[in-house]
mmCIF file of C-alpha atoms and ligand atoms in Angstrom:
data_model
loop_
_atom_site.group_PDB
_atom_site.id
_atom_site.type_symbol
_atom_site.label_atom_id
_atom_site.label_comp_id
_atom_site.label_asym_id
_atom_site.label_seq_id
_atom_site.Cartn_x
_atom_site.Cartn_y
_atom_site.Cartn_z
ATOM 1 C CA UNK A 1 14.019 10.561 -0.830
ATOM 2 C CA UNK A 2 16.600 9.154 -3.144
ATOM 3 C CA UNK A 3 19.194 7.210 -1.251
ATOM 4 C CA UNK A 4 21.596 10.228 -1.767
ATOM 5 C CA UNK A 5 18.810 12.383 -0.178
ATOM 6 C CA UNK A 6 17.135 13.865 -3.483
ATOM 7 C CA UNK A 7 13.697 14.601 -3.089
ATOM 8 C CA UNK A 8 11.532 14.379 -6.369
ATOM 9 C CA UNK A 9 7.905 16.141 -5.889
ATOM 10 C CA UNK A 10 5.444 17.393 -8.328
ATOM 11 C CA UNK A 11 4.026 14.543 -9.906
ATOM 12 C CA UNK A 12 2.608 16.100 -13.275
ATOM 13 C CA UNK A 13 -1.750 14.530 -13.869
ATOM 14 C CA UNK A 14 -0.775 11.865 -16.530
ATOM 15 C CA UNK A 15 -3.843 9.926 -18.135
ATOM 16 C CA UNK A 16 -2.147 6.462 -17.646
ATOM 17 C CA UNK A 17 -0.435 5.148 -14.546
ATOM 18 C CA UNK A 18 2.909 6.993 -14.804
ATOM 19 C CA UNK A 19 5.970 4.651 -15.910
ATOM 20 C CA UNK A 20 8.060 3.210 -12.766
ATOM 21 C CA UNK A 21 11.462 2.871 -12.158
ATOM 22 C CA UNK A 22 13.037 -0.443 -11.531
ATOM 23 C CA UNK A 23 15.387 0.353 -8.324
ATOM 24 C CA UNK A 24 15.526 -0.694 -4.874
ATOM 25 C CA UNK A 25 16.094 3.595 -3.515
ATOM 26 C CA UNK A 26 13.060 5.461 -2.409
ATOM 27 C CA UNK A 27 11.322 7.904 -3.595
ATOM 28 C CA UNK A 28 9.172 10.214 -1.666
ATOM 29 C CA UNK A 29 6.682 11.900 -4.074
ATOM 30 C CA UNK A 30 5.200 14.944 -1.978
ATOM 31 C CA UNK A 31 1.493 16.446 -2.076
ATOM 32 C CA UNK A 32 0.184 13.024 -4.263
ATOM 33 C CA UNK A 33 -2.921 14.210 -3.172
ATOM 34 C CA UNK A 34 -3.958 17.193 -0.589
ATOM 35 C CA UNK A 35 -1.256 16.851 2.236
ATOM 36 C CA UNK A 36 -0.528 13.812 1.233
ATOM 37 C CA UNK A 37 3.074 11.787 0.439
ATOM 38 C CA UNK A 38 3.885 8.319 -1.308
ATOM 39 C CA UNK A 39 6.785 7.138 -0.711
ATOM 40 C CA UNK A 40 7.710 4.104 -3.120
ATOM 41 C CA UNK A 41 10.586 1.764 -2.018
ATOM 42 C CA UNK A 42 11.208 -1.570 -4.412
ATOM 43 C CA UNK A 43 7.407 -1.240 -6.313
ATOM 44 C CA UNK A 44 5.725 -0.964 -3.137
ATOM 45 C CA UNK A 45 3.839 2.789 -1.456
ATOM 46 C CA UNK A 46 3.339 3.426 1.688
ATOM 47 C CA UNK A 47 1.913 7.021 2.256
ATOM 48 C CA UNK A 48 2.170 9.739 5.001
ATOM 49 C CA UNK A 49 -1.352 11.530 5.533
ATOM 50 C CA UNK A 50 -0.713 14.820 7.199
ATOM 51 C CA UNK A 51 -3.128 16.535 9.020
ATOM 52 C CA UNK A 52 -2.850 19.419 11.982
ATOM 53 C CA UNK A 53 -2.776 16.839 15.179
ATOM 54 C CA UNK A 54 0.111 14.896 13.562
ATOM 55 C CA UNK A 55 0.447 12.437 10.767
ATOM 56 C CA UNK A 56 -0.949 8.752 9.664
ATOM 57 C CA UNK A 57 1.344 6.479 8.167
ATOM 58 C CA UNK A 58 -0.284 3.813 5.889
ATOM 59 C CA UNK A 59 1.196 0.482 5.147
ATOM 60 C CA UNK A 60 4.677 -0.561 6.245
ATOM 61 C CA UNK A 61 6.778 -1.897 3.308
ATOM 62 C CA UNK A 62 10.040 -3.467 3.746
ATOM 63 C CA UNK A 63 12.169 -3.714 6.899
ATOM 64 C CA UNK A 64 14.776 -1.189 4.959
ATOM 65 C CA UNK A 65 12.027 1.073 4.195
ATOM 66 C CA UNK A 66 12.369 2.438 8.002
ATOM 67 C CA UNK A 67 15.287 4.844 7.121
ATOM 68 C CA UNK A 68 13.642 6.518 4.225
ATOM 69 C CA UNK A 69 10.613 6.722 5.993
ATOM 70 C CA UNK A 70 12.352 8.685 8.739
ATOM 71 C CA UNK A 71 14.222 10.626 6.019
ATOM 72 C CA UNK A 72 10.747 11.598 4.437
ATOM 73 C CA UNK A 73 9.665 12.354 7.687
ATOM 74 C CA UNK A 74 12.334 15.256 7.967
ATOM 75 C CA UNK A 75 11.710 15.963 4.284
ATOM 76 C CA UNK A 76 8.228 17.123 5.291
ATOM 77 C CA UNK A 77 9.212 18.951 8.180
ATOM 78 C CA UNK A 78 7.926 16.629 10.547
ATOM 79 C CA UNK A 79 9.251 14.650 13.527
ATOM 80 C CA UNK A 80 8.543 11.181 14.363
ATOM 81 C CA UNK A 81 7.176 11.667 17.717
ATOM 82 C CA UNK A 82 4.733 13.914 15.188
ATOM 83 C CA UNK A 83 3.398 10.126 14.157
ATOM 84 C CA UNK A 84 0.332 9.087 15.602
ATOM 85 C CA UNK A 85 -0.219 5.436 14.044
ATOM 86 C CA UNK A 86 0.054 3.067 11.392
ATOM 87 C CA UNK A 87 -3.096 1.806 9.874
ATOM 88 C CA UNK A 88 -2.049 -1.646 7.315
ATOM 89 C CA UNK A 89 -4.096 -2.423 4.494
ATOM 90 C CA UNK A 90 -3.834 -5.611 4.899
ATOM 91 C CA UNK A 91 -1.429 -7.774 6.360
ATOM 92 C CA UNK A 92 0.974 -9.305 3.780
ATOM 93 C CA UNK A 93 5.197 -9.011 4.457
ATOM 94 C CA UNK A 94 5.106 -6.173 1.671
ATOM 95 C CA UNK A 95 3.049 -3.805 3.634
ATOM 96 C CA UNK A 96 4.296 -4.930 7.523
ATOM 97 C CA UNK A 97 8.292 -4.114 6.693
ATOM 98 C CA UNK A 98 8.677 -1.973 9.901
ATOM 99 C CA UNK A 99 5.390 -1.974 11.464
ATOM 100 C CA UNK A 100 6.768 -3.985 14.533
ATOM 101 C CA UNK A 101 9.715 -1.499 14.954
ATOM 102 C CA UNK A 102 7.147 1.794 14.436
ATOM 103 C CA UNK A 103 4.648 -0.084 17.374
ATOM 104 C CA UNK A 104 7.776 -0.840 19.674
ATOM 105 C CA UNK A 105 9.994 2.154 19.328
ATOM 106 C CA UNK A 106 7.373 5.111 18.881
ATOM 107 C CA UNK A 107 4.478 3.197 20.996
ATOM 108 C CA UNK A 108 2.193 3.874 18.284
ATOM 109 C CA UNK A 109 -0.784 1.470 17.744
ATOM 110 C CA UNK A 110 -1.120 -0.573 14.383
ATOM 111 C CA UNK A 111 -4.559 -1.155 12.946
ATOM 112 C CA UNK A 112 -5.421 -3.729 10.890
ATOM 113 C CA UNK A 113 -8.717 -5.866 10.300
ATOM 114 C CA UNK A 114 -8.934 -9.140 12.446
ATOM 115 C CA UNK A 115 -9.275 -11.070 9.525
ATOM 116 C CA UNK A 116 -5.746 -10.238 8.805
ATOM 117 C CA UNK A 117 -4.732 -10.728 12.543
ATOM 118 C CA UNK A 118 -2.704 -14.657 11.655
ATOM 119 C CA UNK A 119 -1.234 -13.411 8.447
ATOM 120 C CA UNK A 120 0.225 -10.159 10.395
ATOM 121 C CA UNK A 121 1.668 -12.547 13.129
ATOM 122 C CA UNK A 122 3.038 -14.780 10.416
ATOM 123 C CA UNK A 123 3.877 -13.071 7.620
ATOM 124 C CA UNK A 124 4.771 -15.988 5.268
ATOM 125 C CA UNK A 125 2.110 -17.992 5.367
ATOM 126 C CA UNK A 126 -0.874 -16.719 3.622
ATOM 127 C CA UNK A 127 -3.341 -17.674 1.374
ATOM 128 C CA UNK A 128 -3.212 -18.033 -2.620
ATOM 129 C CA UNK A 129 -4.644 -19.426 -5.007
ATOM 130 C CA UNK A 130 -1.950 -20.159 -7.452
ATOM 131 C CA UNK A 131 1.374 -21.356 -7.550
ATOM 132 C CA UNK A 132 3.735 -18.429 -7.203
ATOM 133 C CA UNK A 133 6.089 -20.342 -9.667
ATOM 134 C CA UNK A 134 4.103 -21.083 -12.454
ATOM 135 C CA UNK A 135 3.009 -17.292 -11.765
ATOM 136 C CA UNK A 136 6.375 -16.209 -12.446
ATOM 137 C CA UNK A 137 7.868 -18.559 -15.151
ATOM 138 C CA UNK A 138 4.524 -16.948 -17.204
ATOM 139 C CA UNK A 139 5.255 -13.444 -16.192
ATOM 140 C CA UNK A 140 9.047 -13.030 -16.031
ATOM 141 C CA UNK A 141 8.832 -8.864 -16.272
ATOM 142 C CA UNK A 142 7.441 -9.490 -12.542
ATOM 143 C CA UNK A 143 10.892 -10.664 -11.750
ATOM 144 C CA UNK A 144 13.058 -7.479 -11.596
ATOM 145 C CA UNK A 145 10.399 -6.097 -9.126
ATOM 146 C CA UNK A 146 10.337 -9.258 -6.836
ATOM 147 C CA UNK A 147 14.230 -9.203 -6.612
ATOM 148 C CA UNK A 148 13.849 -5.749 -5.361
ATOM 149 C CA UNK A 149 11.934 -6.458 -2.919
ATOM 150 C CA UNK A 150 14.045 -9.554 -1.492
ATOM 151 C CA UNK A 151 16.906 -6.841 -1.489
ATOM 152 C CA UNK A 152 15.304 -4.316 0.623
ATOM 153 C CA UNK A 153 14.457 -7.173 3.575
ATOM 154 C CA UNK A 154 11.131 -8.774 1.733
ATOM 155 C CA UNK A 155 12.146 -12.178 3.478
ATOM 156 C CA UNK A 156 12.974 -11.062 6.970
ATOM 157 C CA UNK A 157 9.907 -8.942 7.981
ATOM 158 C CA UNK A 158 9.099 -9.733 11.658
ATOM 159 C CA UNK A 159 5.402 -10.068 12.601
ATOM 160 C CA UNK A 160 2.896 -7.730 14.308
ATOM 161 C CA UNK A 161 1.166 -9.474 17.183
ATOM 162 C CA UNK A 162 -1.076 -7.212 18.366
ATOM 163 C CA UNK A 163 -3.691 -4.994 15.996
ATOM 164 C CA UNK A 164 -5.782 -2.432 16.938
ATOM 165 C CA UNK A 165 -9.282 -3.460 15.224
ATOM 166 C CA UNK A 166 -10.896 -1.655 12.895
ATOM 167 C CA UNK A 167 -14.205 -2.421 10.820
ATOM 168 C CA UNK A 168 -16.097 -1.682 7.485
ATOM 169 C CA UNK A 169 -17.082 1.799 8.044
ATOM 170 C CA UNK A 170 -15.478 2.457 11.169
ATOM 171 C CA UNK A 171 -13.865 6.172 11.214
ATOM 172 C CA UNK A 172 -10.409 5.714 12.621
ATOM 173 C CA UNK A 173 -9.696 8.281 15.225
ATOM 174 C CA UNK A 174 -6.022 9.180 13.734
ATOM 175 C CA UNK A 175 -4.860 12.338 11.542
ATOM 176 C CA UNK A 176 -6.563 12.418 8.612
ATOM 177 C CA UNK A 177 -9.604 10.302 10.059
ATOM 178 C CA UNK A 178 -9.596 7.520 7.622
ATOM 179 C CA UNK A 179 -12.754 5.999 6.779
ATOM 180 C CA UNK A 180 -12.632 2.020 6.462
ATOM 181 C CA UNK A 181 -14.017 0.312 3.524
ATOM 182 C CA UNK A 182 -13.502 -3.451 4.207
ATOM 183 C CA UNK A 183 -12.589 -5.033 0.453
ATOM 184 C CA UNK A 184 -11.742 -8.716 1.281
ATOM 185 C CA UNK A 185 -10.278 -11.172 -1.345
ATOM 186 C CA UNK A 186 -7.287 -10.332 -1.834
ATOM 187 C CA UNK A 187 -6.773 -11.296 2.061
ATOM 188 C CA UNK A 188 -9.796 -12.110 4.055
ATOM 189 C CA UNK A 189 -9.609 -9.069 6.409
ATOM 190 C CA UNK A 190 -8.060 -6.287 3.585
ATOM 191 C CA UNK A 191 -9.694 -2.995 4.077
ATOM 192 C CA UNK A 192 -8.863 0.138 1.665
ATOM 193 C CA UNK A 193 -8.972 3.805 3.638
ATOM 194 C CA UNK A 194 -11.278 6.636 2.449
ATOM 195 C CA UNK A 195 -10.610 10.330 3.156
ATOM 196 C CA UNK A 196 -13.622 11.496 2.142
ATOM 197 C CA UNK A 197 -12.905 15.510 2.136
ATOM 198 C CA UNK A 198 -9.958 14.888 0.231
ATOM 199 C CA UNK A 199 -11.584 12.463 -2.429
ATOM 200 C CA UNK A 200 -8.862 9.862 -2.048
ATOM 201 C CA UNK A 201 -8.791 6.347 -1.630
ATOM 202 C CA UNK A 202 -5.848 4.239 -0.408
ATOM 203 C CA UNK A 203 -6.693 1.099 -2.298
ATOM 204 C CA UNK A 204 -3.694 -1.096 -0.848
ATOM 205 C CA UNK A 205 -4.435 -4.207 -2.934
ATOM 206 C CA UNK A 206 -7.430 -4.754 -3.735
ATOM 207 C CA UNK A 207 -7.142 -2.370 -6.905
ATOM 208 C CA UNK A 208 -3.019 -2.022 -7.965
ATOM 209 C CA UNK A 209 -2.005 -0.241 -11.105
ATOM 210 C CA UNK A 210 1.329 -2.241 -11.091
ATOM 211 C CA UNK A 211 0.434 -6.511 -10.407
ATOM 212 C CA UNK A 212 4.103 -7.474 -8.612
ATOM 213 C CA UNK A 213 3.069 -10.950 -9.972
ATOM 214 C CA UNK A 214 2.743 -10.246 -13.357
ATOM 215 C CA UNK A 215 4.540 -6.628 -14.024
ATOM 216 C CA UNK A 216 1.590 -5.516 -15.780
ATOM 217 C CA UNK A 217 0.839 -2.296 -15.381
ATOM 218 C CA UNK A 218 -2.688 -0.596 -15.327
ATOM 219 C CA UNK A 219 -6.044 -1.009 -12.701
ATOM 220 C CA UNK A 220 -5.881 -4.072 -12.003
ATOM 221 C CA UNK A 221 -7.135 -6.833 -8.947
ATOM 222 C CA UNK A 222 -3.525 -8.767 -7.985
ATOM 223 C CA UNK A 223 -2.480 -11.895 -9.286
ATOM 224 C CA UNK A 224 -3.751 -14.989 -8.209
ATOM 225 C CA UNK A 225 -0.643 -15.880 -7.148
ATOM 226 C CA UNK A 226 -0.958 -13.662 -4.348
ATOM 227 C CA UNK A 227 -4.532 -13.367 -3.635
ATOM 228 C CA UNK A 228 -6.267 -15.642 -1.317
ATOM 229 C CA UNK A 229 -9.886 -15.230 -3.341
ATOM 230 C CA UNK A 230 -9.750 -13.636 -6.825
ATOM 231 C CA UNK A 231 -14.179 -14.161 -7.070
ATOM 232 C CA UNK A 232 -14.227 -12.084 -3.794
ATOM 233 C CA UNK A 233 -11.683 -9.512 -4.675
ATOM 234 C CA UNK A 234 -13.703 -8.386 -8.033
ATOM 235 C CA UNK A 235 -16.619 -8.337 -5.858
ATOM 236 C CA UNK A 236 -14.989 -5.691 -3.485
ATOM 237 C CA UNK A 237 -14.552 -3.751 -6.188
ATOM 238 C CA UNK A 238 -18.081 -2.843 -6.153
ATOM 239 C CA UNK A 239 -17.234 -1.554 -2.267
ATOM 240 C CA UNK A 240 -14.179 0.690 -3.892
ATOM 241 C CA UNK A 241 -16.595 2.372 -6.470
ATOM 242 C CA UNK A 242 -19.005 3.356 -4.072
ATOM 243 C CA UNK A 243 -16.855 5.789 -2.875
ATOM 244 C CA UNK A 244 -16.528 7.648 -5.556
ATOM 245 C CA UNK A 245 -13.077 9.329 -5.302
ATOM 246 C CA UNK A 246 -10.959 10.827 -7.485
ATOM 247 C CA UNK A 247 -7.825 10.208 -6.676
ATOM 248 C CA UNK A 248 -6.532 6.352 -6.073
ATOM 249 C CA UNK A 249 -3.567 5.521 -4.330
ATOM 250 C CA UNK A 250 -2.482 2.205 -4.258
ATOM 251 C CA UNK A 251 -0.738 -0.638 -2.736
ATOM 252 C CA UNK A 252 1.428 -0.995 -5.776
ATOM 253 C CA UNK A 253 2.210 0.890 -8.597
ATOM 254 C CA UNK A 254 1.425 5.183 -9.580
ATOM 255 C CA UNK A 255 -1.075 6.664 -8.917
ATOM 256 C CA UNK A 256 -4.623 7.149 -10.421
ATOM 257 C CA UNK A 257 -6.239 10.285 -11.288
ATOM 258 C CA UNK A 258 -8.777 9.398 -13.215
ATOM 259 C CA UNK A 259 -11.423 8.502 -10.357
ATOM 260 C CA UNK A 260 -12.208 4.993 -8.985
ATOM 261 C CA UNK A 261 -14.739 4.241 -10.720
ATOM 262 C CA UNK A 262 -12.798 4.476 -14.132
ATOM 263 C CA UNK A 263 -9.915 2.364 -12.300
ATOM 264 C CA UNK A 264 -12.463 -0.099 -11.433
ATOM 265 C CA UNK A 265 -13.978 -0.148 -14.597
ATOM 266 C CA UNK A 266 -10.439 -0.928 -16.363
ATOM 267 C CA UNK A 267 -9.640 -3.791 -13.564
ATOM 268 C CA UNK A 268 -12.914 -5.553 -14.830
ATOM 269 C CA UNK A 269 -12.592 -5.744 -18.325
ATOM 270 C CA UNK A 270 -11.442 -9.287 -19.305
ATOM 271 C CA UNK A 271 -8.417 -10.539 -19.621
HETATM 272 ZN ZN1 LIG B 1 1.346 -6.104 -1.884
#
């Protein structure tokens, strides 16, 4: 949903992540995957998983991602008492936009690893490894996207104090019945979601095919500048493979068709 309302669907297979735009509207991209939506606001997805008792919304975005999200809603012929929960990849301010206002004015719970529980109570102060300066003065094509995402509320998202836990493996009873694969590094408690009869993987970020950090743009493990533990992050990769899906939709960035395995083979070639 374009902020004058346009929907764009039909996302044509592409053998490389598909170029992005460099705007601060949404964009709700329908049927990604089987019954399911991205919806991009300022280089950042959330996605609406639809299934017949209702319909998952994973990750949060921005705090001005809440009117698209109910326009996408509509777009999809659904309601929002239709919304059953919110599941967070992980708990950074780029995913958590509007996860307070979706717990507090639908009542819906929020999952999230407990490892993630501080950083989704206070957004802005997580772990890195590098200087987020020095980051950017090396990778100034990473500015554009960051300055979106300061105009769409990146700097005034309000925590989330209460998560309902979830656990490697666990099978989350919401639509869609995600299956969690906990992928720690690039926070301590990040978890990527598995729908297994659909083959697709919601990698959040611990696999991106855009780095916000850096602007690059293909499979990639984010920046250190972001990441709390780059070492442990490649070695959840391993956890991402296993699952063997084709299609990859992640925290930042188009999606992947090309299977996870290829994706993580790309995000572990040197660099
Ligand atoms: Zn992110």
């Amino acid at each position: 949903v374009t902020e004058n309302g346009d929907v764009e669907s039909g996302e044509a297979p592409h053998p490389v992540a598909e170029a992005r735009p460099r705007r601060t509207d949404g964009r709700l991209t329908r049927e990604v995957a089987d019954r399911v939506h991205r919806l991009e606001h300022a280089h950042v997805n959330c996605y609406l998983i639809e299934h017949d008792d209702g319909v998952t919304v994973v990750d949060a975005a921005f705090p001005d991602t809440w009117s698209l999200l109910l326009k996408a809603l509509s777009a999809i012929g659904r309601e929002p008492a239709e919304v059953a929960a919110l599941v967070l990849t992980h708990g950074h301010f780029d995913h958590l936009g509007f996860a307070r206002r979706a717990a507090r004015q639908w009542g819906i719970p929020v999952y999230g690893h407990l490892g993630d529980e501080h950083i989704a109570a206070h957004p802005y102060r997580y772990a890195h490894e590098r200087s987020r300066l020095a980051t950017l003065l090396q990778h100034p094509n990473a500015l554009p996207v960051l300055g979106a995402m300061v105009a769409v509320g990146a700097l005034r998202v309000p925590g989330v104090e209460v998560l309902s836990p979830m656990l490697d493996g666990d099978v989350l009873d919401v639509p869609g019945r995600p299956h969690v694969v906990f992928s720690p590094g690039h926070t301590l408690g990040h978890c990527a979601l598995h729908l297994p009869d659909r083959s697709v993987l919601f990698t959040g970020d611990a696999l991106v095919t855009l780095d916000p950090y850096t602007g690059e743009e293909h499979p990639t493990i984010v920046s250190g500048a972001a990441t709390a533990n780059s070492v442990l992050a490649r070695s959840s990769l391993a956890a991402l493979e296993a699952t063997d899906a084709a299609t990859v939709l992640p925290g930042h960035g188009a999606p992947w068709r090309q299977g996870i395995r290829e994706a993580v083979a790309v995000a572990r070639r040197p660099r």
